[in-house]
Amino acid sequence: MKKYVCDVCGYVYDPAVGDSDNGIEPGTPFENLPESWVCPLCAVGTENFSVEE
């Protein structure tokens, strides 16, 4: 699964790890994140993330 990086602050969402602090289980693909999910560091939405190169 691809990792996604926040264009604003550089936070990397790794699907293998998830975001347990915000209820996202490990193994959750970026595309399956709920619309309400925001970057845990800077609170921008998923539209501000890009595939990590």
PDB file of N, CA and C in Angstrom:
ATOM      1  N   MET A   1       0.831  -1.183   0.000  1.00  0.00           N
ATOM      2  CA  MET A   1       0.000   0.000   0.000  1.00  0.00           C
ATOM      3  C   MET A   1       0.880   1.253   0.000  1.00  0.00           C
ATOM      4  N   LYS A   2       0.425   2.254  -0.714  1.00  0.00           N
ATOM      5  CA  LYS A   2       1.187   3.489  -0.830  1.00  0.00           C
ATOM      6  C   LYS A   2       1.044   4.341   0.427  1.00  0.00           C
ATOM      7  N   LYS A   3       2.108   5.067   0.748  1.00  0.00           N
ATOM      8  CA  LYS A   3       2.077   6.037   1.837  1.00  0.00           C
ATOM      9  C   LYS A   3       1.720   7.395   1.242  1.00  0.00           C
ATOM     10  N   TYR A   4       1.073   8.216   2.049  1.00  0.00           N
ATOM     11  CA  TYR A   4       0.673   9.555   1.624  1.00  0.00           C
ATOM     12  C   TYR A   4       1.269  10.576   2.578  1.00  0.00           C
ATOM     13  N   VAL A   5       1.755  11.696   2.019  1.00  0.00           N
ATOM     14  CA  VAL A   5       2.382  12.734   2.820  1.00  0.00           C
ATOM     15  C   VAL A   5       1.536  14.006   2.778  1.00  0.00           C
ATOM     16  N   CYS A   6       1.405  14.660   3.929  1.00  0.00           N
ATOM     17  CA  CYS A   6       0.665  15.913   4.027  1.00  0.00           C
ATOM     18  C   CYS A   6       1.486  17.009   3.348  1.00  0.00           C
ATOM     19  N   ASP A   7       0.870  17.701   2.390  1.00  0.00           N
ATOM     20  CA  ASP A   7       1.563  18.763   1.661  1.00  0.00           C
ATOM     21  C   ASP A   7       1.828  19.980   2.544  1.00  0.00           C
ATOM     22  N   VAL A   8       1.114  20.093   3.654  1.00  0.00           N
ATOM     23  CA  VAL A   8       1.247  21.260   4.529  1.00  0.00           C
ATOM     24  C   VAL A   8       2.352  21.073   5.568  1.00  0.00           C
ATOM     25  N   CYS A   9       2.337  19.924   6.276  1.00  0.00           N
ATOM     26  CA  CYS A   9       3.275  19.767   7.397  1.00  0.00           C
ATOM     27  C   CYS A   9       4.257  18.609   7.253  1.00  0.00           C
ATOM     28  N   GLY A  10       4.036  17.717   6.271  1.00  0.00           N
ATOM     29  CA  GLY A  10       4.963  16.616   6.070  1.00  0.00           C
ATOM     30  C   GLY A  10       4.613  15.328   6.798  1.00  0.00           C
ATOM     31  N   TYR A  11       3.497  15.295   7.534  1.00  0.00           N
ATOM     32  CA  TYR A  11       3.064  14.062   8.194  1.00  0.00           C
ATOM     33  C   TYR A  11       2.872  12.968   7.143  1.00  0.00           C
ATOM     34  N   VAL A  12       3.325  11.762   7.440  1.00  0.00           N
ATOM     35  CA  VAL A  12       3.170  10.642   6.512  1.00  0.00           C
ATOM     36  C   VAL A  12       2.135   9.672   7.059  1.00  0.00           C
ATOM     37  N   TYR A  13       1.080   9.437   6.272  1.00  0.00           N
ATOM     38  CA  TYR A  13       0.103   8.408   6.621  1.00  0.00           C
ATOM     39  C   TYR A  13       0.570   7.094   6.017  1.00  0.00           C
ATOM     40  N   ASP A  14       0.842   6.142   6.890  1.00  0.00           N
ATOM     41  CA  ASP A  14       1.284   4.814   6.471  1.00  0.00           C
ATOM     42  C   ASP A  14       0.140   3.840   6.730  1.00  0.00           C
ATOM     43  N   PRO A  15      -0.476   3.300   5.671  1.00  0.00           N
ATOM     44  CA  PRO A  15      -1.609   2.386   5.855  1.00  0.00           C
ATOM     45  C   PRO A  15      -1.281   1.173   6.723  1.00  0.00           C
ATOM     46  N   ALA A  16      -0.045   0.725   6.703  1.00  0.00           N
ATOM     47  CA  ALA A  16       0.342  -0.429   7.512  1.00  0.00           C
ATOM     48  C   ALA A  16       0.246  -0.120   9.005  1.00  0.00           C
ATOM     49  N   VAL A  17       0.402   1.148   9.355  1.00  0.00           N
ATOM     50  CA  VAL A  17       0.368   1.576  10.757  1.00  0.00           C
ATOM     51  C   VAL A  17      -1.005   2.109  11.146  1.00  0.00           C
ATOM     52  N   GLY A  18      -1.669   2.796  10.205  1.00  0.00           N
ATOM     53  CA  GLY A  18      -2.960   3.412  10.504  1.00  0.00           C
ATOM     54  C   GLY A  18      -2.777   4.667  11.344  1.00  0.00           C
ATOM     55  N   ASP A  19      -3.784   5.038  12.076  1.00  0.00           N
ATOM     56  CA  ASP A  19      -3.751   6.214  12.964  1.00  0.00           C
ATOM     57  C   ASP A  19      -4.597   5.871  14.181  1.00  0.00           C
ATOM     58  N   SER A  20      -4.045   5.034  15.050  1.00  0.00           N
ATOM     59  CA  SER A  20      -4.810   4.510  16.176  1.00  0.00           C
ATOM     60  C   SER A  20      -5.311   5.604  17.116  1.00  0.00           C
ATOM     61  N   ASP A  21      -4.597   6.729  17.204  1.00  0.00           N
ATOM     62  CA  ASP A  21      -5.040   7.825  18.065  1.00  0.00           C
ATOM     63  C   ASP A  21      -6.374   8.403  17.591  1.00  0.00           C
ATOM     64  N   ASN A  22      -6.676   8.214  16.309  1.00  0.00           N
ATOM     65  CA  ASN A  22      -7.909   8.749  15.738  1.00  0.00           C
ATOM     66  C   ASN A  22      -8.844   7.661  15.212  1.00  0.00           C
ATOM     67  N   GLY A  23      -8.668   6.430  15.713  1.00  0.00           N
ATOM     68  CA  GLY A  23      -9.588   5.346  15.410  1.00  0.00           C
ATOM     69  C   GLY A  23      -9.400   4.676  14.057  1.00  0.00           C
ATOM     70  N   ILE A  24      -8.237   4.873  13.416  1.00  0.00           N
ATOM     71  CA  ILE A  24      -7.975   4.257  12.117  1.00  0.00           C
ATOM     72  C   ILE A  24      -7.104   3.021  12.337  1.00  0.00           C
ATOM     73  N   GLU A  25      -7.668   1.876  12.033  1.00  0.00           N
ATOM     74  CA  GLU A  25      -6.971   0.610  12.252  1.00  0.00           C
ATOM     75  C   GLU A  25      -5.809   0.420  11.278  1.00  0.00           C
ATOM     76  N   PRO A  26      -4.745  -0.264  11.713  1.00  0.00           N
ATOM     77  CA  PRO A  26      -3.676  -0.636  10.774  1.00  0.00           C
ATOM     78  C   PRO A  26      -4.261  -1.418   9.609  1.00  0.00           C
ATOM     79  N   GLY A  27      -3.736  -1.177   8.419  1.00  0.00           N
ATOM     80  CA  GLY A  27      -4.218  -1.857   7.231  1.00  0.00           C
ATOM     81  C   GLY A  27      -5.292  -1.074   6.481  1.00  0.00           C
ATOM     82  N   THR A  28      -5.648   0.116   6.979  1.00  0.00           N
ATOM     83  CA  THR A  28      -6.671   0.932   6.319  1.00  0.00           C
ATOM     84  C   THR A  28      -6.036   1.745   5.188  1.00  0.00           C
ATOM     85  N   PRO A  29      -6.405   1.461   3.928  1.00  0.00           N
ATOM     86  CA  PRO A  29      -5.859   2.232   2.811  1.00  0.00           C
ATOM     87  C   PRO A  29      -6.279   3.698   2.906  1.00  0.00           C
ATOM     88  N   PHE A  30      -5.428   4.583   2.416  1.00  0.00           N
ATOM     89  CA  PHE A  30      -5.714   6.014   2.431  1.00  0.00           C
ATOM     90  C   PHE A  30      -7.077   6.305   1.794  1.00  0.00           C
ATOM     91  N   GLU A  31      -7.379   5.602   0.709  1.00  0.00           N
ATOM     92  CA  GLU A  31      -8.625   5.810  -0.020  1.00  0.00           C
ATOM     93  C   GLU A  31      -9.856   5.462   0.817  1.00  0.00           C
ATOM     94  N   ASN A  32      -9.674   4.664   1.876  1.00  0.00           N
ATOM     95  CA  ASN A  32     -10.792   4.244   2.724  1.00  0.00           C
ATOM     96  C   ASN A  32     -10.915   5.056   4.009  1.00  0.00           C
ATOM     97  N   LEU A  33     -10.098   6.090   4.155  1.00  0.00           N
ATOM     98  CA  LEU A  33     -10.217   6.936   5.347  1.00  0.00           C
ATOM     99  C   LEU A  33     -11.563   7.651   5.316  1.00  0.00           C
ATOM    100  N   PRO A  34     -12.207   7.835   6.476  1.00  0.00           N
ATOM    101  CA  PRO A  34     -13.483   8.546   6.481  1.00  0.00           C
ATOM    102  C   PRO A  34     -13.290  10.014   6.075  1.00  0.00           C
ATOM    103  N   GLU A  35     -14.323  10.613   5.511  1.00  0.00           N
ATOM    104  CA  GLU A  35     -14.238  12.008   5.077  1.00  0.00           C
ATOM    105  C   GLU A  35     -13.907  12.939   6.233  1.00  0.00           C
ATOM    106  N   SER A  36     -14.260  12.535   7.438  1.00  0.00           N
ATOM    107  CA  SER A  36     -14.020  13.375   8.612  1.00  0.00           C
ATOM    108  C   SER A  36     -12.569  13.335   9.102  1.00  0.00           C
ATOM    109  N   TRP A  37     -11.758  12.390   8.575  1.00  0.00           N
ATOM    110  CA  TRP A  37     -10.369  12.272   9.023  1.00  0.00           C
ATOM    111  C   TRP A  37      -9.560  13.467   8.554  1.00  0.00           C
ATOM    112  N   VAL A  38      -8.737  13.998   9.459  1.00  0.00           N
ATOM    113  CA  VAL A  38      -7.837  15.100   9.123  1.00  0.00           C
ATOM    114  C   VAL A  38      -6.434  14.753   9.593  1.00  0.00           C
ATOM    115  N   CYS A  39      -5.453  15.448   9.050  1.00  0.00           N
ATOM    116  CA  CYS A  39      -4.067  15.244   9.459  1.00  0.00           C
ATOM    117  C   CYS A  39      -3.961  15.423  10.966  1.00  0.00           C
ATOM    118  N   PRO A  40      -3.369  14.457  11.662  1.00  0.00           N
ATOM    119  CA  PRO A  40      -3.277  14.558  13.117  1.00  0.00           C
ATOM    120  C   PRO A  40      -2.326  15.661  13.599  1.00  0.00           C
ATOM    121  N   LEU A  41      -1.492  16.183  12.716  1.00  0.00           N
ATOM    122  CA  LEU A  41      -0.568  17.243  13.126  1.00  0.00           C
ATOM    123  C   LEU A  41      -1.070  18.643  12.816  1.00  0.00           C
ATOM    124  N   CYS A  42      -1.693  18.823  11.638  1.00  0.00           N
ATOM    125  CA  CYS A  42      -2.073  20.187  11.257  1.00  0.00           C
ATOM    126  C   CYS A  42      -3.551  20.336  10.899  1.00  0.00           C
ATOM    127  N   ALA A  43      -4.316  19.261  10.954  1.00  0.00           N
ATOM    128  CA  ALA A  43      -5.773  19.272  10.810  1.00  0.00           C
ATOM    129  C   ALA A  43      -6.300  19.636   9.418  1.00  0.00           C
ATOM    130  N   VAL A  44      -5.497  19.441   8.360  1.00  0.00           N
ATOM    131  CA  VAL A  44      -6.030  19.641   7.012  1.00  0.00           C
ATOM    132  C   VAL A  44      -6.641  18.329   6.523  1.00  0.00           C
ATOM    133  N   GLY A  45      -7.520  18.419   5.545  1.00  0.00           N
ATOM    134  CA  GLY A  45      -8.197  17.236   5.021  1.00  0.00           C
ATOM    135  C   GLY A  45      -7.343  16.431   4.061  1.00  0.00           C
ATOM    136  N   THR A  46      -7.884  15.295   3.637  1.00  0.00           N
ATOM    137  CA  THR A  46      -7.143  14.376   2.771  1.00  0.00           C
ATOM    138  C   THR A  46      -6.819  14.970   1.407  1.00  0.00           C
ATOM    139  N   GLU A  47      -7.543  16.020   0.996  1.00  0.00           N
ATOM    140  CA  GLU A  47      -7.256  16.659  -0.294  1.00  0.00           C
ATOM    141  C   GLU A  47      -5.891  17.338  -0.302  1.00  0.00           C
ATOM    142  N   ASN A  48      -5.302  17.491   0.879  1.00  0.00           N
ATOM    143  CA  ASN A  48      -3.985  18.117   0.998  1.00  0.00           C
ATOM    144  C   ASN A  48      -2.851  17.097   1.129  1.00  0.00           C
ATOM    145  N   PHE A  49      -3.109  15.853   0.742  1.00  0.00           N
ATOM    146  CA  PHE A  49      -2.108  14.787   0.802  1.00  0.00           C
ATOM    147  C   PHE A  49      -1.723  14.354  -0.602  1.00  0.00           C
ATOM    148  N   SER A  50      -0.473  13.954  -0.759  1.00  0.00           N
ATOM    149  CA  SER A  50       0.038  13.443  -2.032  1.00  0.00           C
ATOM    150  C   SER A  50       0.700  12.098  -1.792  1.00  0.00           C
ATOM    151  N   VAL A  51       0.743  11.276  -2.844  1.00  0.00           N
ATOM    152  CA  VAL A  51       1.430   9.988  -2.747  1.00  0.00           C
ATOM    153  C   VAL A  51       2.910  10.253  -2.482  1.00  0.00           C
ATOM    154  N   GLU A  52       3.459   9.550  -1.479  1.00  0.00           N
ATOM    155  CA  GLU A  52       4.896   9.711  -1.171  1.00  0.00           C
ATOM    156  C   GLU A  52       5.717   9.078  -2.280  1.00  0.00           C
ATOM    157  N   GLU A  53       6.679   9.816  -2.774  1.00  0.00           N
ATOM    158  CA  GLU A  53       7.557   9.333  -3.853  1.00  0.00           C
ATOM    159  C   GLU A  53       8.704   8.530  -3.287  1.00  0.00           C
TER     160      GLU A  53
END
